Coordinates of C-alpha atoms (C1' of nucleotides) in Angstrom, one line a residue:
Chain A
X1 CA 4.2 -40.2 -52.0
X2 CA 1.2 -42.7 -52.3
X3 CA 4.1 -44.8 -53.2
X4 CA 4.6 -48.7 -50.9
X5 CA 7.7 -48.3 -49.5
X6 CA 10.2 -51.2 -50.9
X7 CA 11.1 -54.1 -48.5
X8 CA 14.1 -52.5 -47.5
X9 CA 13.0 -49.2 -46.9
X10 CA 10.4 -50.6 -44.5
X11 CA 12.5 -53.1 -43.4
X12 CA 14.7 -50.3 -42.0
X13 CA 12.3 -48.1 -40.7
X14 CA 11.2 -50.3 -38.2
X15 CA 14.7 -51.4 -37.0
X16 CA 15.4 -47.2 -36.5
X17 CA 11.9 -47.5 -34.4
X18 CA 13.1 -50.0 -32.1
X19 CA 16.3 -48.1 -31.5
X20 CA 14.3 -44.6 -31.1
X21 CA 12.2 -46.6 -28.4
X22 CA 14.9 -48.3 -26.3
X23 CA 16.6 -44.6 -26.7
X24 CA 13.7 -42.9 -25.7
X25 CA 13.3 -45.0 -22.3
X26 CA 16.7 -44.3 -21.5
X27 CA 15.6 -41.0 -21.2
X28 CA 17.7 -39.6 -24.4
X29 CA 15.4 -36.7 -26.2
X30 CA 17.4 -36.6 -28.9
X31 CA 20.0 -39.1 -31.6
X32 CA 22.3 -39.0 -34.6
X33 CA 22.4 -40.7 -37.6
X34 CA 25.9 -41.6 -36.7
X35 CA 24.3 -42.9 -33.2
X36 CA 21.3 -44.9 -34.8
X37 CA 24.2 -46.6 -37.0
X38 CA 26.0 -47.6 -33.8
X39 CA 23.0 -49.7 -33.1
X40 CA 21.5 -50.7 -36.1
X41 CA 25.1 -51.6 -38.7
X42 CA 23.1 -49.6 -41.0
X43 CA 25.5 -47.0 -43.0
X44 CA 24.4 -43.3 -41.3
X45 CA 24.5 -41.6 -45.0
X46 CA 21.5 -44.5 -45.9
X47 CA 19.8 -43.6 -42.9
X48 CA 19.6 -39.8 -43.3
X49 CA 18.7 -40.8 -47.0
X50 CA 15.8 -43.0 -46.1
X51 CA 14.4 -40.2 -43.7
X52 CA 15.2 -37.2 -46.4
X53 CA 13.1 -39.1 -48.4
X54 CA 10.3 -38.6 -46.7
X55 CA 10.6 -34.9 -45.4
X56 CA 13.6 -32.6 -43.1
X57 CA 13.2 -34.6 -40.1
X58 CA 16.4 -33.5 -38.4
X59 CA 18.3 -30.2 -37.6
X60 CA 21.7 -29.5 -38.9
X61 CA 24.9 -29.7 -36.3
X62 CA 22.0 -31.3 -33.6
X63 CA 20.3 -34.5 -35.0
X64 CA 17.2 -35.8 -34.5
X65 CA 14.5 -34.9 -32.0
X66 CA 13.3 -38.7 -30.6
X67 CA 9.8 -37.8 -30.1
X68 CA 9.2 -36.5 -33.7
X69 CA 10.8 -38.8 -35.9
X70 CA 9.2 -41.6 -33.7
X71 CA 5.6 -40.2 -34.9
X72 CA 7.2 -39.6 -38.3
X73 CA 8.2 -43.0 -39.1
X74 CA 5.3 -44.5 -37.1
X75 CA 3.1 -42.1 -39.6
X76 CA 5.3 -43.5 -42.9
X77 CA 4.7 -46.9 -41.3
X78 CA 1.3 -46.3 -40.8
X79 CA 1.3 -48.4 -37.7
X80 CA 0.3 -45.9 -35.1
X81 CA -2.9 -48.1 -33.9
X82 CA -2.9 -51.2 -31.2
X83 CA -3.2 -54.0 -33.5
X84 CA -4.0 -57.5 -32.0
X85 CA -1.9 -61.1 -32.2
X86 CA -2.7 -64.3 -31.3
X87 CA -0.3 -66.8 -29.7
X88 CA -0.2 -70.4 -30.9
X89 CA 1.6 -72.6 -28.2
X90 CA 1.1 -72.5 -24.5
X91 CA 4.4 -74.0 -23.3
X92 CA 8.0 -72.5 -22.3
X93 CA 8.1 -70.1 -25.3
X94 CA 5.2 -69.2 -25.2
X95 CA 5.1 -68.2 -21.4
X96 CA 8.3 -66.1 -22.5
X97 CA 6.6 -64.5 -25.2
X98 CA 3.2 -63.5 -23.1
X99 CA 5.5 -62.0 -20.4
X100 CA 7.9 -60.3 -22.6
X101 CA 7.4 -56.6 -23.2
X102 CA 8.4 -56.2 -26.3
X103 CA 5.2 -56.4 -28.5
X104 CA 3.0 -54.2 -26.0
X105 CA 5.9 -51.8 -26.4
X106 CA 5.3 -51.3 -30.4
X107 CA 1.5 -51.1 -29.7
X108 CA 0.7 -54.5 -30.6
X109 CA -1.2 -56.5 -28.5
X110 CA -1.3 -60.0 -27.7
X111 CA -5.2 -60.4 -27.5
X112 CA -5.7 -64.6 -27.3
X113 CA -3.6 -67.7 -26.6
X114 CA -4.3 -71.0 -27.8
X115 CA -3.6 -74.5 -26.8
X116 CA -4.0 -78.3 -27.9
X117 CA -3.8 -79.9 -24.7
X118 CA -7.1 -79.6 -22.5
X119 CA -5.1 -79.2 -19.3
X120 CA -3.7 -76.0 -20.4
X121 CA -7.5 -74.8 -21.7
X122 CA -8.3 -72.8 -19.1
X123 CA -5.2 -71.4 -17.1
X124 CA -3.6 -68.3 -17.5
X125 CA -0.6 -67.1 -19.6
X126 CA 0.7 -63.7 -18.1
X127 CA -2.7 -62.7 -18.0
X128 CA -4.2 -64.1 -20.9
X129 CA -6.9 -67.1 -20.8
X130 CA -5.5 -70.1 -22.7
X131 CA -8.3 -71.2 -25.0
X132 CA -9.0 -74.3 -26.9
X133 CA -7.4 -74.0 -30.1
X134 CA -11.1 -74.9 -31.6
X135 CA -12.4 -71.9 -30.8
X136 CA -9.4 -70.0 -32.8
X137 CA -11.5 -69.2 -35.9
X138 CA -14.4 -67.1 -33.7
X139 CA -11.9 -65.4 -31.6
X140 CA -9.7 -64.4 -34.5
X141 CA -12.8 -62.9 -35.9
X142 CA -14.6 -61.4 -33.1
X143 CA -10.9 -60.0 -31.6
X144 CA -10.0 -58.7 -34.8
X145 CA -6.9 -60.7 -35.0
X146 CA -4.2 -60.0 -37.8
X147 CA -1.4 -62.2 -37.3
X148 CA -0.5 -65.3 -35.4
X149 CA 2.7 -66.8 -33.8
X150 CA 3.3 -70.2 -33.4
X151 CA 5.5 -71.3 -30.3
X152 CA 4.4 -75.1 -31.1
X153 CA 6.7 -77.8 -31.6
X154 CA 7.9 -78.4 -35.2
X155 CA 5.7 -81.5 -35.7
X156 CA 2.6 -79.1 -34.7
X157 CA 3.2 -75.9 -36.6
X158 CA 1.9 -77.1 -39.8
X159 CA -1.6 -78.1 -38.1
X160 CA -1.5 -74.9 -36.1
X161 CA -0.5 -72.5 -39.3
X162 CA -3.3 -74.2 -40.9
X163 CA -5.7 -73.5 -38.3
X164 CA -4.8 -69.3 -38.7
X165 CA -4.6 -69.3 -42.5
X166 CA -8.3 -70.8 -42.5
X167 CA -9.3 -68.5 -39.8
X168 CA -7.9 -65.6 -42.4
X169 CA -4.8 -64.5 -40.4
X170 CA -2.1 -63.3 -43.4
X171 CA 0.8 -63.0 -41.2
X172 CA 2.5 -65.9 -39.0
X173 CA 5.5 -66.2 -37.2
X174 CA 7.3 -69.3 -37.3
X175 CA 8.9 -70.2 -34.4
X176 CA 9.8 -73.7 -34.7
X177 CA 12.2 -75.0 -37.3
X178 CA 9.4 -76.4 -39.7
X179 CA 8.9 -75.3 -43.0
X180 CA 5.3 -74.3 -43.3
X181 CA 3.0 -74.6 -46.3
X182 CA 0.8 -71.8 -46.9
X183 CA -0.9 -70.0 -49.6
X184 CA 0.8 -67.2 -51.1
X185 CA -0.9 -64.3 -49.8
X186 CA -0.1 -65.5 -46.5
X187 CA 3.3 -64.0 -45.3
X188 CA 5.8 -66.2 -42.9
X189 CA 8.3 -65.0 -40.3
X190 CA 10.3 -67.5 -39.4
X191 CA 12.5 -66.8 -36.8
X192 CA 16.1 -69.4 -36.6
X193 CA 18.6 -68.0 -34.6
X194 CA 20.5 -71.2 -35.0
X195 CA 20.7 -70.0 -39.4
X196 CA 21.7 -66.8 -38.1
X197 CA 24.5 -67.6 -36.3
X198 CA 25.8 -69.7 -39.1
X199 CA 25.7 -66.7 -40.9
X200 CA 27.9 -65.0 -38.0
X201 CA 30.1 -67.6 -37.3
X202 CA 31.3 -67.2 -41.4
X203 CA 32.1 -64.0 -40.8
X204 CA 33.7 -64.7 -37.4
X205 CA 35.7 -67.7 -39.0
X206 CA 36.7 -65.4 -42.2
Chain B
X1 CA 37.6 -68.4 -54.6
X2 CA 39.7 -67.6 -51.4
X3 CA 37.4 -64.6 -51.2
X4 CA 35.2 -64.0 -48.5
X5 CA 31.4 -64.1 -49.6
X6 CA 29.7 -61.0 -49.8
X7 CA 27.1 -60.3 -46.3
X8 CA 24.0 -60.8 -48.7
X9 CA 25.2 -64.2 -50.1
X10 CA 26.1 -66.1 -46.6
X11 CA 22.7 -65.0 -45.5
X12 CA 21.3 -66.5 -48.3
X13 CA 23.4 -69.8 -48.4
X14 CA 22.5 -70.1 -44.6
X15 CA 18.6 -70.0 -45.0
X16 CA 19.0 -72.7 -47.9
X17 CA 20.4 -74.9 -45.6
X18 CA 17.6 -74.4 -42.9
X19 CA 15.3 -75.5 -46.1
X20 CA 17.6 -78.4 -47.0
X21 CA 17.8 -79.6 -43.5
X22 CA 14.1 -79.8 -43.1
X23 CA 13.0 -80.9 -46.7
X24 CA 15.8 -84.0 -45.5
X25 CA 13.9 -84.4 -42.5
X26 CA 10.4 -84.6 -43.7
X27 CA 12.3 -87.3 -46.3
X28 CA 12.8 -85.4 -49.7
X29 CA 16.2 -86.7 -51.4
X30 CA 15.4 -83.8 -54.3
X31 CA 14.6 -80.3 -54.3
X32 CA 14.1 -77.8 -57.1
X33 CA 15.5 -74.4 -57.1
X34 CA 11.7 -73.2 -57.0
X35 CA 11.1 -75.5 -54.5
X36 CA 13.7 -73.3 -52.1
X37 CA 12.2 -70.4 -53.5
X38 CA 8.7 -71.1 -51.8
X39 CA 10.2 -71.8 -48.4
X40 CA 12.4 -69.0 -48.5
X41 CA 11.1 -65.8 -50.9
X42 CA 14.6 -65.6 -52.4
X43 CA 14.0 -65.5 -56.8
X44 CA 14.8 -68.8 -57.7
X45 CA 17.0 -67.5 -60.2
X46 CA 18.5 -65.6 -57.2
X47 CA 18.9 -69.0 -55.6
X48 CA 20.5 -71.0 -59.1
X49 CA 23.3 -67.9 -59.2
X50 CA 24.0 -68.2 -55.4
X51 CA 24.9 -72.1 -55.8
X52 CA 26.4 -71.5 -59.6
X53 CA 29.1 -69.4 -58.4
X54 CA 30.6 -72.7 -56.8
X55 CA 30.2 -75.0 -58.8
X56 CA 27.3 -76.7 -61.1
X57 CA 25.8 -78.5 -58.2
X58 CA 22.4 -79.6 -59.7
X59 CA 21.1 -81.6 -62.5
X60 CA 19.3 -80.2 -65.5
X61 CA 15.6 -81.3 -65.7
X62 CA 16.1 -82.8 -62.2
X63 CA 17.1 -80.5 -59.4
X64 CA 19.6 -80.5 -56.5
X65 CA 20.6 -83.6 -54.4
X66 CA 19.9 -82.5 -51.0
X67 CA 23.0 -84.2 -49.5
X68 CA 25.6 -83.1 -51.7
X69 CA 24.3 -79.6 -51.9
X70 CA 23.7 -79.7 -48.1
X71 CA 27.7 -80.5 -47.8
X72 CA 28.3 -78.6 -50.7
X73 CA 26.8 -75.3 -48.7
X74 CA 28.4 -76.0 -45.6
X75 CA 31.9 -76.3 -46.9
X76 CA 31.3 -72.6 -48.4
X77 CA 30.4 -71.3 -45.2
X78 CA 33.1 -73.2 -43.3
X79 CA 30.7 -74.5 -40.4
X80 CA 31.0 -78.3 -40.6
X81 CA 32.1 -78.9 -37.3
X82 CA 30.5 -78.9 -34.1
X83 CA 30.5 -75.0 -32.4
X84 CA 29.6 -74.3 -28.6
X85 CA 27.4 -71.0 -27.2
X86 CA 26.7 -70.2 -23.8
X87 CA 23.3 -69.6 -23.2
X88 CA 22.7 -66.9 -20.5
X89 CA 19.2 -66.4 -18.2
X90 CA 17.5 -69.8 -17.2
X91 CA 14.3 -68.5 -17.2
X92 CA 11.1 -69.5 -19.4
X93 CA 13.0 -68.4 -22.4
X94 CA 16.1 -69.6 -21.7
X95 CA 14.2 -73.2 -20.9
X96 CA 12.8 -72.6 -23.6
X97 CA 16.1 -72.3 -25.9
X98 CA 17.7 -75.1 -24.0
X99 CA 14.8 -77.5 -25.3
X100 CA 14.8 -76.6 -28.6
X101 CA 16.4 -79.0 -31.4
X102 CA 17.2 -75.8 -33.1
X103 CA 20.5 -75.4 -32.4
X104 CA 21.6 -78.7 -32.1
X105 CA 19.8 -79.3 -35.8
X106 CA 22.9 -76.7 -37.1
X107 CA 25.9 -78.7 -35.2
X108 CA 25.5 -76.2 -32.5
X109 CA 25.8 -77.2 -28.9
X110 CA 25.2 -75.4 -26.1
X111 CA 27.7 -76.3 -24.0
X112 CA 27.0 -73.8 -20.9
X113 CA 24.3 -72.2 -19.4
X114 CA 24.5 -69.0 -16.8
X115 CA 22.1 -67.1 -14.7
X116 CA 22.9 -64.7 -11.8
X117 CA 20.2 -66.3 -9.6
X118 CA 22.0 -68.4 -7.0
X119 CA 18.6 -70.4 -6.1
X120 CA 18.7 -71.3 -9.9
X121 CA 22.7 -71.9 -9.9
X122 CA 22.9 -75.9 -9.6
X123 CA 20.0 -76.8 -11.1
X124 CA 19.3 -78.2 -14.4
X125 CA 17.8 -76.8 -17.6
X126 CA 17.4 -79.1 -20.1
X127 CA 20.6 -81.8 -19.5
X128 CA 22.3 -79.0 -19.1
X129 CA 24.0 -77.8 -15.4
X130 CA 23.1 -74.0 -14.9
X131 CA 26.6 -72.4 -13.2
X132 CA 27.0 -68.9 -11.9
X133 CA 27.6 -66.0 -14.1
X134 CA 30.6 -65.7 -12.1
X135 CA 32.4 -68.3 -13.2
X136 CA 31.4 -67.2 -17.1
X137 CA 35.2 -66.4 -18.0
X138 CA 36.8 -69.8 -16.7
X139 CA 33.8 -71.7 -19.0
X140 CA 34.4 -69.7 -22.0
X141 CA 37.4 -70.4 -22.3
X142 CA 38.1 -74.1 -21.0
X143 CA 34.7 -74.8 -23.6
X144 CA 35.9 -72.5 -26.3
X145 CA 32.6 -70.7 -26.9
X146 CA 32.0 -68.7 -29.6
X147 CA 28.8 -67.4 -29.2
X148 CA 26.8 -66.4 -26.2
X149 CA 23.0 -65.8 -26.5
X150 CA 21.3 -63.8 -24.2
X151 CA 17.9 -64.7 -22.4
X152 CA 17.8 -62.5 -20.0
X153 CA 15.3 -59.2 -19.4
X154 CA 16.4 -55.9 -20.6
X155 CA 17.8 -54.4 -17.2
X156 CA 20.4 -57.1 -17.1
X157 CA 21.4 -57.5 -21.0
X158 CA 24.0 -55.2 -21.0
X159 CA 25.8 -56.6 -17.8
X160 CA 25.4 -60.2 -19.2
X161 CA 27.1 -58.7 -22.9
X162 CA 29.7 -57.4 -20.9
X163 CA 30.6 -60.5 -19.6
X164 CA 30.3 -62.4 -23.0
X165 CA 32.1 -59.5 -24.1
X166 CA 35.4 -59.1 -20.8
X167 CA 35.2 -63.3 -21.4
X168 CA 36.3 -62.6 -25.0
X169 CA 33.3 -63.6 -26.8
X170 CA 32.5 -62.0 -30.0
X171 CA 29.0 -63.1 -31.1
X172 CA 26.0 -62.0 -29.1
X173 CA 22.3 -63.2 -29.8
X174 CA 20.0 -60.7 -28.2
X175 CA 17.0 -61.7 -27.2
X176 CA 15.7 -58.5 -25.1
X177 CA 14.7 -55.3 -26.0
X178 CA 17.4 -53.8 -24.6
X179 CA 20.0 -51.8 -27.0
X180 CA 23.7 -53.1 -26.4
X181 CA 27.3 -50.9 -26.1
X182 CA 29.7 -53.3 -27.4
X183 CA 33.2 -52.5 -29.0
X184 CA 33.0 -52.5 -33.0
X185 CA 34.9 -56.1 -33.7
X186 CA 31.8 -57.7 -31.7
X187 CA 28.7 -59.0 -33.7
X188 CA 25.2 -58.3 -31.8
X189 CA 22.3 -59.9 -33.7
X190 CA 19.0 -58.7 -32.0
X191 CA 15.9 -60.8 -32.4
X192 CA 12.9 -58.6 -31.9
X193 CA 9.5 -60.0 -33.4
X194 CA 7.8 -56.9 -32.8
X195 CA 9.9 -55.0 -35.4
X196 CA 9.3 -57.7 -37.8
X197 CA 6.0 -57.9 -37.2
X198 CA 5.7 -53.5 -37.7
X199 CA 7.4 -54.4 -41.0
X200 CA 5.4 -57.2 -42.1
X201 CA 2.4 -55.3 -41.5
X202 CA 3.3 -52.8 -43.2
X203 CA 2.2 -54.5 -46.5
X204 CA -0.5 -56.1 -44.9
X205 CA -2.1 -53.0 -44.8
X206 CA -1.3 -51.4 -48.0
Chain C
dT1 C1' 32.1 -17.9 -34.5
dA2 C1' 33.4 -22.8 -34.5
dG3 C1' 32.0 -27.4 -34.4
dA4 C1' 28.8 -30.7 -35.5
dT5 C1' 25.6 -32.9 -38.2
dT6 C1' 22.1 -32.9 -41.7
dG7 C1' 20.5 -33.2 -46.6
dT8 C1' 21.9 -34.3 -51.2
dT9 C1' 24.7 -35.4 -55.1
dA10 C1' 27.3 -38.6 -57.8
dA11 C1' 29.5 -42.8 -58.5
dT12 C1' 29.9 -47.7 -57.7
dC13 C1' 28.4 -52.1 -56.5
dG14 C1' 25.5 -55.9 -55.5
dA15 C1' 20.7 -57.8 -56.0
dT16 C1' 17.0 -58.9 -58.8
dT17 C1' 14.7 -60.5 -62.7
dA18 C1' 13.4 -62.2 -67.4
dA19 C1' 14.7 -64.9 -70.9
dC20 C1' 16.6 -68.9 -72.9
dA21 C1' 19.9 -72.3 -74.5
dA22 C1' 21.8 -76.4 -72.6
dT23 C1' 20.9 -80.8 -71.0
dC24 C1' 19.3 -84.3 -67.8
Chain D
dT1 C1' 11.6 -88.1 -77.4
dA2 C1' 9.2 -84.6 -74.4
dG3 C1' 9.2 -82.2 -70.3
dA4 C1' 11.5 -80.1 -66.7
dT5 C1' 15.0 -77.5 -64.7
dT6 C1' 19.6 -75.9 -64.5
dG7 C1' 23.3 -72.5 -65.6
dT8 C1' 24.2 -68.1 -67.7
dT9 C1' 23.6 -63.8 -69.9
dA10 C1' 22.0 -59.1 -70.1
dA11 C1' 19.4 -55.5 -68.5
dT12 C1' 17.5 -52.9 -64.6
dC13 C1' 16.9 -51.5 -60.2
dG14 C1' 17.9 -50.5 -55.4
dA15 C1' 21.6 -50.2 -51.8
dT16 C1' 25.7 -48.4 -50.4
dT17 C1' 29.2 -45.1 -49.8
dA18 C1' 32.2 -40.9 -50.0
dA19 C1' 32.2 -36.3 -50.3
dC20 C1' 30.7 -31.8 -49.2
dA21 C1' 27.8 -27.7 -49.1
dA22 C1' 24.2 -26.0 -46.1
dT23 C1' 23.0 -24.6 -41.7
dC24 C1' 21.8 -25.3 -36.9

DNA sequence: TAGATTGTTAATCGATTAACAATC
DNA sequence: TAGATTGTTAATCGATTAACAATC
C-alpha cells in the first residue's frame, strides 16, 4: 500500500480527476465507469480496476459518488495541498496561461512570472507582477516553487530551463518545440500538439 | 506490413520525429538510439525495436541518419504532405497558436481561423484573416480541414466542437477545460497541463 | 423485484528490459 | 583493430479486455 503507483496508474488517476472536476461543475453528484470512459478512451473494466485497487469506492447498480472518489484519488495522489508554479515567458502564451483557470482549478497555483525583456519587468500578467528573470532563484526559494513552465520562444527555453534547474525546480514544462538539456532528476513536460496530431491524423488516414 | 500500427507505436514514432526534427535543426546529421532516448524517456531498446520492425534503418557502431530516418518515419505514419486545421478563438491563446512555428514545423498549416466576436471578425491573427464562425462549414470544406483545434474558454468549447463536428471534422484539439459530447468516430485530444503536472508531481513527491 | 453497475477473475496482448552477437 | 551501436532474442511485467457473480 506504501507502494509508488506505476506511471500509468498515476497517469490515469489524474485524467479521471479532471473529468470528476469538469463533472462536478456541471453539477453532476454522481458518474460511471462506463461514463468516465466516454471522456477519458480509457477501457471502463481498467478503470474500476485501478480504483478496486485501492479500496470499494463505488456502489453496485449506482456508480460513483463525485465528491468521494474526488478526495479518494486526490488522497492516492497525494496532491490535496496548493502547490506553487512559476511561469517562464511573459508574452501571448503566457498571458493565456495566467488567465486560464485550469491550474487554480487542481489547487495549483501560479505564484511568480518571469521575463527577459525590461519593459515587461514590472507590469502585470492577470494579476501577477512580472519579475526580472534575475531574481528567479530567490523567489523560487522564498515562494516555495516546485515546477516551472516555459512559454519562451524555442531559441530561449534552453537559457530559461537552465535558469529553474539551478534554482532547484525538478519539474518543467516545455512549451516551445526545443529539446531541452537537463539533468536527469529533472523531469520535462513537453507539450507538442503539432506531434499529437500526427499521431491522429495516422489513425484518421488508416 | 499493410497493418495498421498498434496506438502505442504511432505515438512513439511521432515523438521521434519531434526529436529528429529539432536535433536537424540545431545541425546534427547523426543521432544514436540513446541519444532519442534522453529527449524522449522511451528505453532505447524500446526505440531500436520501434524503427526495426521496418526496416534496418541505422548503422552499427554509428547510429541513425537523421534524414533518411526522418523520411523513413514519416512514410510509416503516412503524413508527408501538407494537412490544414482550423484554428477556433482568436484570443491570447489562439494568437498565441497562430505565431507558433509548431505546426507549421510538422507540414501543418493552419489554413483558417474563427472566432464568434464580430469586432474580432476581419482582423488579422498572425497572416492569417480571422472569419466568422458562421461561415465554419463553407471553409471546411472548400480548405479540406482535417483538424480543428480549439482556443476558446470552457463555456463556448462545446458549441465551437459542434461546429467542427456538423462541419464534418473529425479531429478536435482541446485546449479548455471543458469536457466534450462528441459522436464515437470523432477523436478529441485534450491538452490540460494541470493534469500532467498532478501526475508529474506525483513522483516528485514520493 | 428488475435493472444497472460494481468488483474481480482469467486470459491475452503489447511494452519493457537485459543481454549480446553482429557489424560498422 | 578497437570501440561503439545496431538488430534481435528471450524473459518479465503491466495493460487490456471479456465475462460474470455480487449487490445496490
Amino acid at each position: 500500500m506504501g507502494d509508488r503507483l506505476t506511471v500509468g496508474v498515476a497517469a490515469r488517476l489524474s485524467r479521471y480527476l479532471q473529468v470528476l472536476t469538469q463533472a462536478k461543475k456541471m453539477g453532476k453528484s454522481r458518474i460511471s465507469s462506463q461514463e468516465i470512459s466516454d471522456y477519458t478512451n480509457v477501457n471502463a473494466t481498467q478503470i474500476r480496476r485501478d480504483l478496486s485497487a485501492f479500496g470499494k469506492f463505488g456502489k453496485r447498480g449506482v456508480g460513483y459518488d463525485i465528491d468521494s472518489l474526488l478526495s479518494e484519488i486526490r488522497r492516492i495522489l497525494r496532491t490535496q495541498g496548493q502547490h506553487n508554479i512559476a511561469l517562464v515567458g511573459a508574452g501571448r502564451l503566457g498571458e493565456a496561461i495566467a488567465s486560464s483557470p485550469i491550474f487554480a482549478e487542481h489547487g495549483i497555483n501560479i505564484a511568480a512570472a518571469f521575463d527577459v525583456d525590461p519593459d515587461k519587468v514590472g507590469r502585470r500578467i492577470g494579476s501577477l507582477a512580472i519579475s526580472d528573470i534575475r531574481s528567479l532563484s530567490g523567489v523560487v526559494r522564498d515562494k516555495n516553487i516546485i515546477a516551472g513552465v516555459l512559454a519562451v520562444p524555442a531559441a530561449s527555453a534552453q537559457d530559461a530551463a537552465d535558469a529553474l534547474v539551478d534554482a532547484g525546480v525538478r519539474i518543467v514544462f516545455n512549451y516551445s518545440e526545443a529539446l531541452l538539456d537537463v539533468p536527469p532528476d529533472v523531469q520535462v513536460h513537453t507539450s507538442n500538439p503539432a506531434v499529437e496530431l500526427l499521431h491522429a491524423l495516422y489513425f484518421h488516414l488508416t
